[in-house]
Coordinates of C-alpha atoms in Angstrom, one line a residue:
Chain A
X1 CA -71.8 -54.9 40.6
X2 CA -68.8 -57.2 41.3
X3 CA -70.0 -60.7 41.4
X4 CA -66.8 -62.7 41.4
X5 CA -64.2 -60.4 43.0
X6 CA -63.3 -61.8 46.5
X7 CA -65.8 -64.5 46.0
X8 CA -64.1 -67.8 45.4
X9 CA -67.3 -69.7 45.8
X10 CA -68.9 -67.8 42.9
X11 CA -65.8 -68.4 40.7
X12 CA -65.8 -72.1 41.6
X13 CA -69.5 -72.4 40.7
X14 CA -68.7 -71.4 37.1
X15 CA -67.4 -74.9 36.6
X16 CA -69.6 -77.8 37.3
X17 CA -68.1 -81.0 35.9
X18 CA -69.9 -81.5 32.6
X19 CA -70.3 -77.9 31.7
X20 CA -68.9 -74.4 32.4
X21 CA -70.8 -71.1 32.6
X22 CA -70.4 -68.7 29.7
X23 CA -69.0 -66.0 32.0
X24 CA -65.6 -67.8 31.9
X25 CA -65.5 -66.6 28.2
X26 CA -67.4 -63.4 28.1
X27 CA -67.3 -61.7 31.5
X28 CA -64.8 -58.8 31.8
X29 CA -64.7 -59.2 35.6
X30 CA -63.7 -62.9 35.3
X31 CA -61.1 -61.9 32.8
X32 CA -59.6 -59.3 35.2
X33 CA -59.5 -61.9 37.9
X34 CA -57.8 -64.3 35.6
X35 CA -55.1 -61.7 35.0
X36 CA -54.8 -61.1 38.8
X37 CA -54.9 -64.6 40.1
X38 CA -54.6 -67.3 37.4
X39 CA -51.7 -65.8 35.5
X40 CA -50.0 -64.9 38.7
X41 CA -50.2 -68.3 40.4
X42 CA -49.3 -70.5 37.5
X43 CA -46.0 -70.9 35.6
X44 CA -46.4 -69.0 32.4
X45 CA -44.2 -69.4 29.3
X46 CA -42.1 -66.3 28.6
X47 CA -39.7 -67.1 25.8
X48 CA -36.9 -69.3 24.6
X49 CA -33.3 -68.6 25.8
X50 CA -32.1 -68.7 22.2
X51 CA -34.0 -65.4 21.7
X52 CA -31.5 -63.8 24.0
X53 CA -28.2 -65.6 23.3
X54 CA -25.8 -62.9 24.4
X55 CA -25.4 -61.0 27.7
X56 CA -27.6 -57.9 27.6
X57 CA -29.9 -59.4 24.9
X58 CA -33.6 -58.8 25.8
X59 CA -37.0 -59.8 24.6
X60 CA -40.2 -57.9 25.5
X61 CA -43.5 -59.8 26.0
X62 CA -46.3 -60.1 28.5
X63 CA -47.4 -62.6 31.2
X64 CA -51.2 -62.3 31.3
X65 CA -51.6 -58.5 31.0
X66 CA -48.3 -57.7 32.7
X67 CA -45.5 -56.2 30.5
X68 CA -42.2 -58.0 31.1
X69 CA -38.7 -58.1 29.8
X70 CA -36.7 -61.3 29.5
X71 CA -33.0 -60.5 29.6
X72 CA -29.7 -62.3 29.8
X73 CA -27.9 -61.0 32.8
X74 CA -24.1 -60.5 33.1
X75 CA -23.9 -63.9 34.9
X76 CA -25.5 -65.5 31.8
X77 CA -28.7 -66.3 33.7
X78 CA -32.1 -65.3 32.2
X79 CA -33.9 -62.7 34.3
X80 CA -37.6 -61.7 33.9
X81 CA -38.4 -58.1 35.0
X82 CA -41.5 -56.0 34.9
X83 CA -41.1 -53.6 31.9
X84 CA -41.7 -50.5 33.9
X85 CA -39.4 -47.8 35.2
X86 CA -39.7 -47.6 39.0
X87 CA -39.6 -43.8 38.6
X88 CA -42.5 -42.7 36.4
X89 CA -43.8 -46.0 34.9
X90 CA -42.3 -45.6 31.5
X91 CA -41.7 -48.9 29.6
X92 CA -37.9 -49.4 29.7
X93 CA -37.9 -51.3 26.3
X94 CA -40.4 -50.9 23.6
X95 CA -38.8 -52.9 20.7
X96 CA -39.5 -56.6 20.7
X97 CA -35.8 -57.6 20.9
X98 CA -32.5 -55.8 21.3
X99 CA -29.3 -55.6 23.3
X100 CA -29.0 -53.2 26.2
X101 CA -25.4 -53.8 27.0
X102 CA -24.6 -54.0 30.8
X103 CA -27.6 -51.9 31.9
X104 CA -31.0 -50.6 31.0
X105 CA -31.4 -46.9 30.8
X106 CA -34.8 -45.4 31.0
X107 CA -35.3 -43.0 28.0
X108 CA -37.4 -40.5 30.0
X109 CA -35.0 -39.4 32.9
X110 CA -32.0 -41.7 32.4
X111 CA -32.4 -43.7 35.6
X112 CA -30.3 -46.8 34.9
X113 CA -30.6 -50.4 36.1
X114 CA -28.4 -53.5 36.0
X115 CA -29.9 -56.3 33.9
X116 CA -31.1 -58.0 37.1
X117 CA -33.1 -54.9 37.8
X118 CA -30.9 -53.3 40.6
X119 CA -30.8 -49.5 40.5
X120 CA -27.5 -48.4 39.1
X121 CA -27.6 -44.6 38.9
X122 CA -29.9 -41.6 39.0
X123 CA -28.8 -38.3 37.3
X124 CA -28.6 -35.3 39.7
X125 CA -29.0 -37.6 42.6
X126 CA -28.4 -34.9 45.1
X127 CA -32.0 -33.8 44.6
X128 CA -33.1 -36.8 46.5
X129 CA -30.8 -36.3 49.5
X130 CA -32.7 -36.3 52.7
X131 CA -35.9 -37.1 51.0
X132 CA -36.0 -40.8 52.1
X133 CA -35.5 -42.2 48.6
X134 CA -34.2 -45.4 50.1
X135 CA -37.6 -46.2 51.5
X136 CA -39.4 -45.7 48.2
X137 CA -40.4 -48.4 45.8
X138 CA -38.5 -46.6 43.1
X139 CA -35.1 -47.0 44.8
X140 CA -35.4 -50.8 44.6
X141 CA -35.0 -50.7 40.9
X142 CA -36.9 -52.6 38.3
X143 CA -39.1 -55.3 39.9
X144 CA -38.4 -58.9 39.1
X145 CA -41.2 -61.4 38.8
X146 CA -41.8 -63.9 41.6
X147 CA -39.8 -66.8 40.2
X148 CA -38.1 -67.9 36.9
X149 CA -37.2 -71.3 35.6
X150 CA -35.3 -72.1 32.5
X151 CA -36.2 -75.7 31.4
X152 CA -33.9 -76.9 28.6
X153 CA -34.1 -73.5 27.0
X154 CA -37.8 -72.8 27.7
X155 CA -38.2 -69.9 30.1
X156 CA -41.2 -69.9 32.4
X157 CA -42.1 -67.4 35.2
X158 CA -44.5 -67.3 38.1
X159 CA -45.5 -63.7 38.9
X160 CA -46.5 -64.5 42.5
X161 CA -43.7 -64.4 45.1
X162 CA -45.0 -67.6 46.7
X163 CA -46.8 -70.5 45.2
X164 CA -46.5 -73.9 43.5
X165 CA -43.0 -74.9 42.5
X166 CA -42.0 -75.4 38.9
X167 CA -41.5 -79.2 39.3
X168 CA -44.8 -79.7 41.1
X169 CA -46.7 -77.6 38.6
X170 CA -45.5 -79.5 35.5
X171 CA -44.5 -82.9 36.9
X172 CA -44.4 -85.6 34.2
X173 CA -45.9 -83.2 31.7
X174 CA -42.4 -82.1 30.9
X175 CA -41.9 -85.3 29.0
X176 CA -43.4 -83.6 25.9
X177 CA -40.9 -80.7 26.1
X178 CA -38.2 -83.3 26.6
X179 CA -39.2 -85.2 23.5
X180 CA -39.2 -81.9 21.4
X181 CA -35.7 -81.0 22.6
X182 CA -34.3 -84.6 22.4
X183 CA -35.2 -84.6 18.7
X184 CA -32.1 -82.4 18.2
X185 CA -29.0 -84.6 18.1
X186 CA -27.3 -81.9 20.2
X187 CA -30.2 -81.8 22.6
X188 CA -30.8 -78.1 21.9
X189 CA -33.3 -76.0 20.0
X190 CA -32.9 -72.5 18.6
X191 CA -35.8 -70.2 17.7
X192 CA -36.2 -69.9 13.9
X193 CA -37.2 -66.4 13.0
X194 CA -40.0 -64.3 14.4
X195 CA -43.4 -65.8 15.3
X196 CA -46.6 -65.6 13.3
X197 CA -48.9 -63.1 15.1
X198 CA -52.6 -63.8 14.6
X199 CA -55.3 -61.7 16.3
X200 CA -58.5 -63.4 17.5
X201 CA -61.7 -61.7 18.6
X202 CA -62.5 -64.4 21.1
X203 CA -61.6 -65.6 24.6
X204 CA -58.1 -67.2 25.0
X205 CA -59.5 -70.4 26.6
X206 CA -61.4 -71.3 23.4
X207 CA -58.0 -71.6 21.6
X208 CA -56.5 -73.7 24.4
X209 CA -59.5 -76.0 24.4
X210 CA -59.3 -76.4 20.7
X211 CA -55.8 -77.9 20.9
X212 CA -57.2 -81.1 22.3
X213 CA -60.6 -81.0 20.5
X214 CA -60.3 -83.9 18.2
X215 CA -63.8 -83.9 16.9
X216 CA -63.5 -80.6 14.9
X217 CA -60.8 -81.2 12.2
X218 CA -62.8 -83.3 9.8
X219 CA -65.7 -80.9 10.2
X220 CA -64.3 -77.4 10.4
X221 CA -61.4 -78.1 8.1
X222 CA -63.2 -80.0 5.4
X223 CA -63.0 -77.0 3.2
X224 CA -59.2 -77.0 3.2
X225 CA -58.0 -80.5 4.0
X226 CA -61.0 -82.2 2.2
X227 CA -60.4 -80.0 -0.9
X228 CA -56.7 -80.9 -0.8
X229 CA -57.5 -84.6 -0.8
X230 CA -60.0 -84.1 -3.6
X231 CA -57.5 -82.2 -5.8
X232 CA -54.9 -84.9 -5.1
X233 CA -57.3 -87.6 -6.4
X234 CA -58.2 -85.5 -9.5
X235 CA -54.5 -85.2 -10.3
X236 CA -54.6 -89.0 -10.6
X237 CA -52.8 -90.0 -7.4
X238 CA -54.1 -92.5 -4.9
X239 CA -53.9 -92.4 -1.1
X240 CA -50.9 -94.6 -1.0
X241 CA -48.7 -92.6 -3.5
X242 CA -45.9 -90.7 -1.9
X243 CA -47.1 -87.2 -1.1
X244 CA -45.3 -83.8 -1.3
X245 CA -44.7 -82.3 2.2
X246 CA -47.7 -80.0 1.9
X247 CA -50.1 -83.0 1.4
X248 CA -48.4 -84.9 4.2
X249 CA -49.2 -82.0 6.5
X250 CA -52.8 -81.3 5.5
X251 CA -54.3 -84.6 4.4
X252 CA -54.3 -86.2 8.0
X253 CA -56.7 -83.4 9.1
X254 CA -59.4 -85.3 7.2
X255 CA -58.7 -88.6 9.2
X256 CA -62.0 -90.3 10.4
X257 CA -63.2 -90.2 13.9
X258 CA -61.8 -93.6 14.5
X259 CA -58.3 -92.3 13.9
X260 CA -58.7 -89.7 16.6
X261 CA -60.5 -92.0 19.0
X262 CA -57.5 -94.4 18.8
X263 CA -54.8 -91.8 19.1
X264 CA -55.6 -91.3 22.8
X265 CA -55.5 -88.4 25.1
X266 CA -53.3 -88.2 28.3
X267 CA -54.0 -85.8 31.1
X268 CA -51.7 -84.7 33.9
X269 CA -52.4 -82.8 37.1
X270 CA -52.6 -79.0 37.0
X271 CA -54.4 -78.7 33.7
X272 CA -51.7 -80.2 31.3
X273 CA -52.5 -82.8 28.7
X274 CA -51.8 -84.0 25.2
X275 CA -53.4 -85.7 22.3
X276 CA -51.7 -88.4 20.2
X277 CA -50.6 -90.9 22.8
X278 CA -50.4 -93.8 20.4
X279 CA -50.1 -92.1 17.0
X280 CA -51.0 -88.7 15.6
X281 CA -51.4 -86.6 12.5
X282 CA -47.6 -86.2 12.6
X283 CA -46.8 -89.9 12.6
X284 CA -46.4 -90.6 8.9
X285 CA -44.1 -87.8 7.7
X286 CA -41.4 -89.0 5.3
X287 CA -37.9 -89.5 6.8
X288 CA -35.4 -86.8 6.1
X289 CA -32.2 -88.3 4.7
X290 CA -29.3 -88.3 7.2
X291 CA -31.4 -87.3 10.2
X292 CA -31.9 -90.8 11.7
X293 CA -28.2 -91.5 11.3
X294 CA -27.3 -88.3 13.3
X295 CA -29.8 -89.3 16.0
X296 CA -28.3 -92.8 16.3
X297 CA -24.8 -91.2 16.6
X298 CA -26.0 -89.0 19.3
X299 CA -28.2 -91.3 21.3
X300 CA -27.6 -94.9 20.1
X301 CA -30.1 -96.6 17.9
X302 CA -32.5 -97.8 20.6
X303 CA -32.9 -94.4 22.2
X304 CA -33.0 -92.6 18.9
X305 CA -35.9 -94.8 17.8
X306 CA -37.7 -94.3 21.1
X307 CA -37.5 -90.5 20.7
X308 CA -38.7 -90.5 17.1
X309 CA -41.5 -93.1 17.7
X310 CA -43.1 -90.6 20.1
X311 CA -45.4 -88.6 17.9
X312 CA -47.5 -86.6 20.3
X313 CA -49.9 -84.3 18.6
X314 CA -50.7 -81.2 20.7
X315 CA -49.4 -80.8 24.3
X316 CA -51.2 -78.2 26.3
X317 CA -49.2 -76.6 29.1
X318 CA -51.8 -74.9 31.3
X319 CA -52.6 -72.1 31.2
X320 CA -51.8 -70.8 27.7
X321 CA -49.3 -72.6 25.5
X322 CA -49.4 -75.6 23.2
X323 CA -46.3 -77.4 21.7
X324 CA -46.0 -79.9 18.9
X325 CA -42.9 -82.0 19.6
X326 CA -42.6 -83.7 16.2
X327 CA -42.5 -80.4 14.4
X328 CA -40.9 -78.1 17.0
X329 CA -43.7 -75.6 17.2
X330 CA -44.9 -73.6 20.2
X331 CA -48.1 -71.5 20.2
X332 CA -48.8 -69.0 22.9
X333 CA -52.3 -67.7 23.5
X334 CA -51.9 -64.3 24.9
X335 CA -55.1 -62.9 26.5
X336 CA -55.7 -59.2 25.7
X337 CA -59.4 -58.9 26.8
X338 CA -62.3 -61.3 27.6
X339 CA -63.0 -61.3 23.8
X340 CA -59.5 -60.7 22.4
X341 CA -56.5 -63.0 22.1
X342 CA -53.2 -62.7 20.3
X343 CA -51.8 -66.0 19.1
X344 CA -48.0 -66.1 18.5
X345 CA -46.7 -69.2 16.8
X346 CA -43.0 -69.9 17.1
X347 CA -40.9 -72.6 15.4
X348 CA -37.5 -74.0 16.5
X349 CA -34.6 -75.4 14.6
X350 CA -33.2 -78.7 15.8
X351 CA -29.5 -78.0 16.4
X352 CA -27.3 -80.4 14.3
X353 CA -30.3 -81.8 12.3
X354 CA -30.7 -81.4 8.6
X355 CA -32.3 -78.1 7.4
X356 CA -35.1 -80.0 5.6
X357 CA -36.7 -80.5 9.0
X358 CA -36.8 -76.8 9.7
X359 CA -38.3 -76.3 6.2
X360 CA -41.1 -78.7 7.0
X361 CA -41.7 -77.0 10.4
X362 CA -41.8 -73.6 8.7
X363 CA -44.2 -75.0 6.1
X364 CA -46.5 -76.4 8.8
X365 CA -46.5 -73.1 10.7
X366 CA -47.5 -71.0 7.6
X367 CA -49.9 -73.5 6.2
X368 CA -51.9 -74.2 9.4
X369 CA -51.4 -71.2 11.7
X370 CA -50.9 -68.0 9.7
X371 CA -53.5 -65.2 9.4
X372 CA -53.3 -66.2 5.7
X373 CA -53.8 -69.9 6.4
X374 CA -56.8 -71.6 4.8
X375 CA -56.9 -73.9 7.9
X376 CA -56.6 -71.1 10.4
X377 CA -59.4 -69.1 8.7
X378 CA -62.0 -71.7 9.6
X379 CA -60.8 -72.1 13.2
X380 CA -61.0 -68.4 13.7
X381 CA -64.4 -68.3 12.2
X382 CA -65.6 -70.9 14.7
X383 CA -64.1 -69.1 17.7
X384 CA -65.5 -65.7 16.8
X385 CA -68.9 -67.2 16.0
X386 CA -68.8 -68.8 19.5
X387 CA -67.8 -65.6 21.2
X388 CA -70.9 -63.9 19.6
X389 CA -73.2 -66.9 20.0
X390 CA -72.5 -67.1 23.8
X391 CA -74.3 -63.8 24.2
X392 CA -77.6 -65.6 23.6
X393 CA -79.6 -65.5 26.8
X394 CA -81.5 -68.5 28.1
X395 CA -78.6 -70.9 27.5
X396 CA -75.8 -70.0 29.9
X397 CA -73.7 -73.2 30.0
X398 CA -71.1 -74.6 27.6
X399 CA -71.0 -78.4 27.2
X400 CA -67.7 -80.3 27.8
X401 CA -69.1 -83.7 28.8
X402 CA -67.9 -86.0 26.0
X403 CA -66.8 -89.3 27.7
X404 CA -67.4 -87.8 31.1
X405 CA -67.1 -90.1 34.1
X406 CA -68.4 -89.7 37.6
X407 CA -65.8 -88.6 40.2
X408 CA -63.0 -87.8 37.8
X409 CA -59.8 -87.3 39.7
X410 CA -57.6 -84.8 37.8
X411 CA -54.7 -85.3 40.3
X412 CA -53.9 -88.7 38.6
X413 CA -52.4 -89.1 35.2
X414 CA -54.8 -90.9 32.8
X415 CA -54.9 -92.1 29.3
X416 CA -58.3 -92.1 27.6
X417 CA -60.1 -92.4 24.3
X418 CA -58.7 -89.7 22.0
X419 CA -62.1 -88.0 21.6
X420 CA -62.7 -87.4 25.3
X421 CA -63.1 -83.8 26.5
X422 CA -61.4 -84.8 29.8
X423 CA -58.5 -82.5 29.0
X424 CA -60.9 -79.5 28.8
X425 CA -62.4 -80.6 32.1
X426 CA -58.8 -80.9 33.5
X427 CA -58.1 -77.4 32.4
X428 CA -61.1 -76.0 34.1
X429 CA -60.4 -78.0 37.3
X430 CA -56.9 -76.3 37.3
X431 CA -58.5 -73.0 36.4
X432 CA -60.7 -73.0 39.5
X433 CA -57.7 -74.2 41.6
X434 CA -55.3 -71.4 40.5
X435 CA -58.1 -68.7 40.2
X436 CA -59.1 -69.2 43.9
X437 CA -55.7 -70.0 45.4
X438 CA -54.9 -66.4 46.3
X439 CA -58.5 -65.1 46.5
X440 CA -59.6 -64.0 49.9
X441 CA -63.2 -64.0 50.8
X442 CA -64.8 -60.6 51.3
X443 CA -65.6 -59.5 54.8
X444 CA -69.2 -60.3 55.4
X445 CA -71.1 -57.6 53.6
X446 CA -73.6 -55.6 55.6
Chain B
X1 CA -43.3 -60.8 -30.0
X2 CA -41.5 -58.0 -28.5
X3 CA -42.5 -56.9 -25.0
X4 CA -42.9 -53.2 -24.2
X5 CA -42.9 -51.5 -20.9
X6 CA -46.6 -50.9 -21.5
X7 CA -47.2 -54.6 -21.9
X8 CA -45.7 -55.3 -18.6
X9 CA -47.6 -52.5 -16.8
X10 CA -50.9 -53.6 -18.5
X11 CA -50.2 -57.1 -17.3
X12 CA -49.9 -56.0 -13.7
X13 CA -53.1 -54.0 -13.8
X14 CA -54.9 -56.9 -15.5
X15 CA -53.8 -59.3 -12.8
X16 CA -55.1 -57.0 -10.0
X17 CA -58.4 -56.8 -11.8
X18 CA -58.7 -60.5 -12.1
X19 CA -58.2 -60.9 -8.3
X20 CA -60.7 -58.1 -7.6
X21 CA -63.3 -59.7 -9.8
X22 CA -62.6 -63.2 -8.5
X23 CA -61.6 -64.6 -11.9
X24 CA -59.3 -67.2 -10.3
X25 CA -59.1 -69.7 -13.1
X26 CA -57.8 -67.0 -15.4
X27 CA -55.5 -65.9 -12.7
X28 CA -54.0 -69.4 -12.1
X29 CA -53.5 -69.6 -15.8
X30 CA -51.1 -66.6 -15.6
X31 CA -48.7 -68.7 -13.6
X32 CA -45.8 -70.9 -14.8
X33 CA -46.0 -74.3 -13.1
X34 CA -42.9 -73.8 -11.0
X35 CA -43.9 -70.4 -9.6
X36 CA -44.3 -69.4 -6.0
X37 CA -46.4 -66.8 -4.4
X38 CA -44.3 -65.5 -1.4
X39 CA -45.5 -63.2 1.3
X40 CA -42.7 -62.7 3.9
X41 CA -43.5 -62.5 7.6
X42 CA -40.3 -60.5 8.4
X43 CA -39.2 -57.1 6.9
X44 CA -36.7 -57.7 4.2
X45 CA -36.8 -61.4 4.7
X46 CA -34.4 -63.3 2.6
X47 CA -35.2 -67.0 3.2
X48 CA -38.6 -68.3 2.3
X49 CA -38.0 -71.8 3.5
X50 CA -36.4 -72.1 6.9
X51 CA -38.2 -69.3 8.8
X52 CA -41.9 -68.7 8.8
X53 CA -43.6 -66.7 6.0
X54 CA -47.2 -65.6 5.7
X55 CA -47.4 -67.4 2.4
X56 CA -45.0 -69.4 0.3
X57 CA -47.3 -71.3 -2.1
X58 CA -46.7 -73.4 -5.1
X59 CA -49.3 -74.1 -7.8
X60 CA -50.8 -77.0 -5.8
X61 CA -51.4 -74.8 -2.8
X62 CA -52.7 -71.8 -4.9
X63 CA -55.1 -74.1 -6.7
X64 CA -56.3 -75.5 -3.3
X65 CA -56.6 -72.0 -1.9
X66 CA -58.7 -70.9 -4.9
X67 CA -60.9 -74.0 -5.0
X68 CA -61.6 -73.8 -1.3
X69 CA -63.1 -70.3 -1.8
X70 CA -66.0 -71.9 -3.7
X71 CA -66.6 -74.9 -1.4
X72 CA -70.1 -75.6 0.1
X73 CA -68.5 -75.9 3.6
X74 CA -66.0 -73.1 3.5
X75 CA -67.4 -71.5 6.7
X76 CA -65.1 -68.5 6.8
X77 CA -66.4 -67.6 3.3
X78 CA -70.0 -67.5 4.3
X79 CA -70.5 -64.8 3.4
X80 CA -67.7 -64.3 0.9
X81 CA -65.0 -61.7 1.3
X82 CA -64.4 -59.1 -1.4
X83 CA -61.2 -57.3 -2.3
X84 CA -60.0 -54.2 -4.0
X85 CA -56.5 -53.2 -5.3
X86 CA -55.4 -49.6 -5.9
X87 CA -52.1 -49.8 -7.7
X88 CA -49.5 -47.2 -8.5
X89 CA -47.9 -47.3 -11.9
X90 CA -45.4 -50.2 -11.7
X91 CA -41.7 -49.7 -12.0
X92 CA -40.0 -51.9 -14.6
X93 CA -36.8 -52.8 -12.7
X94 CA -35.4 -55.4 -15.1
X95 CA -36.1 -55.9 -18.8
X96 CA -34.1 -58.7 -20.4
X97 CA -35.7 -59.1 -23.7
X98 CA -33.2 -61.6 -25.0
X99 CA -34.0 -63.9 -22.1
X100 CA -37.6 -63.0 -22.1
X101 CA -37.4 -62.2 -18.3
X102 CA -38.8 -59.1 -16.7
X103 CA -39.1 -57.8 -13.1
X104 CA -41.7 -55.2 -12.0
X105 CA -42.1 -53.5 -8.6
X106 CA -45.6 -52.2 -7.7
X107 CA -46.8 -50.3 -4.7
X108 CA -50.4 -50.8 -3.9
X109 CA -53.2 -50.5 -1.3
X110 CA -55.2 -53.6 -0.8
X111 CA -58.6 -53.5 0.8
X112 CA -60.5 -56.6 1.9
X113 CA -63.9 -56.7 3.4
X114 CA -66.4 -59.2 4.8
X115 CA -69.6 -58.5 6.8
X116 CA -69.0 -55.3 8.8
X117 CA -65.2 -55.5 8.8
X118 CA -62.8 -53.9 6.3
X119 CA -59.1 -53.5 6.4
X120 CA -56.4 -51.9 4.4
X121 CA -52.9 -53.2 3.7
X122 CA -50.1 -51.2 2.1
X123 CA -47.7 -53.4 0.1
X124 CA -45.1 -53.7 -2.6
X125 CA -45.5 -56.5 -5.1
X126 CA -42.5 -57.8 -7.0
X127 CA -43.4 -59.8 -10.1
X128 CA -40.9 -61.9 -12.0
X129 CA -42.5 -62.3 -15.4
X130 CA -41.4 -64.5 -18.3
X131 CA -42.3 -64.6 -22.0
X132 CA -43.3 -68.1 -22.8
X133 CA -44.8 -69.1 -26.2
X134 CA -45.6 -65.5 -26.9
X135 CA -47.4 -64.9 -23.6
X136 CA -46.3 -63.1 -20.4
X137 CA -46.6 -65.4 -17.4
X138 CA -45.9 -65.1 -13.7
X139 CA -42.7 -66.9 -12.8
X140 CA -42.7 -65.7 -9.2
X141 CA -44.5 -63.1 -7.1
X142 CA -43.4 -61.6 -3.9
X143 CA -45.7 -59.4 -1.7
X144 CA -44.1 -57.4 1.0
X145 CA -46.6 -56.0 3.4
X146 CA -45.6 -52.6 4.9
X147 CA -46.7 -54.0 8.3
X148 CA -45.7 -57.6 7.8
X149 CA -44.8 -58.0 11.4
X150 CA -48.1 -56.8 12.8
X151 CA -50.8 -59.0 14.3
X152 CA -53.5 -59.6 11.7
X153 CA -57.0 -61.1 11.8
X154 CA -57.9 -63.3 8.8
X155 CA -56.5 -62.2 5.5
X156 CA -58.6 -64.5 3.2
X157 CA -58.1 -63.3 -0.3
X158 CA -54.9 -62.5 -2.3
X159 CA -53.1 -59.1 -2.4

């Protein structure tokens, strides 16, 4: 029996301040409603425009469970279309990237469409004469999503025709994306190679919450980061000795609680937030020769310093991405089922910056977020254990109350102790808002 | 010591057996200090450094990986994974006896299991071997997964 469909009150009741009901993670009906409402009403990351640099270049992906194509149109703008032929439903493109020239051509019956989706031609069109084709959905061509916004190369889309604007949805949270892009002396990023693709048998929100969970690294990652520190000591080095890049990356995971408390967490309206307000695990990387000089040339010394002194740790853009500005990484948590999530981890090259920065970024990505990563292994283990553990009856609520305060107002930007779970509560506050925004109440049942 | 093709082939088989039996100290000892274990993310990837790989590990990282497997708080290895290599007879692609440098190319099926899960990877391993002080050693190893661009769950041991 449907408990949550057309029942915004029941959906809202899943979140009650200090805790959330397990159904947000395990219930297939809630998952379907997320796809229908949450992922339609919010601005969801699609891709980076450097993935489609030339006219006709396309990239296939999904927004929630909706298959879409991101394509560079003949006017050089990025379009996002549903990846479905309006004729019989065939996916128009099946490869992850390619160039389609000036038009898409469906491989089934050769209906063709301009790269903005408009119907171009149908073979043997006389067969439709007098049949009222112009009134059909099919004659409208490939359907475009509700709205698209390209912010400094990062392409977001809202599936719903109407809803919150891009600027209102993100607001000042865009400062993290700004910092990541500003780290290029040219103010531009380019995607560096394909993403890691890591399959998780758990709910997508567990991954998003983990991005600002600062009380797990020293526990869950003791086996990797702790062992690294141990080996380093056995090799005769002390903590203050210069470390190779791999040690610079992994050692800070073992920082004590105090480090994470002091790093601070900032929350913004609509579910966005970040760790590392004052410092972060990325603060003490060695300088790459020549980089600061290039930044000073581009921005002047004062602004260059300001950009590089901002070392935000993880910024969550609700609903389902995280970026790391200081290492130019973006991770997207793609929901596939209530208990299945595909994580894609992209890295970007800072245009006009030394290659060594890209090398460090690539090293971070593979060391921490690959299916072969000794850090990722323990994270996945925790998520999958939680997904299974939540089935235990008699305890139906998940606790998110660390540093909870009465009457928290998520519409105001706040900076708090770095171990607060306020950002998790912020996400669930936004979750209720965008889940129920387009939900109509069922007619009174008899 | 002269190195025969059989010596090279035996070496590859012996390495796979060490990994299957978890004899990691012996396995690490096969490596030359500057070696890298590279598992590309992309098909026919050429650059290990400036795009993402699944693995590109030096001796420090390999030692860390191996030591972690035995840690008391290595949660993803409670219980431990097991692995199994089925290898085809290696091709000897390069045999430079004067320089003591050899390259082999080996197709294999790699099976890894833990709890109720088991998966199979098809792969090609390319070994660069060097003769140092009368012993064959691994100078570099590259592992190309047939489905390198697929989405994987945890791959915890070493193909």
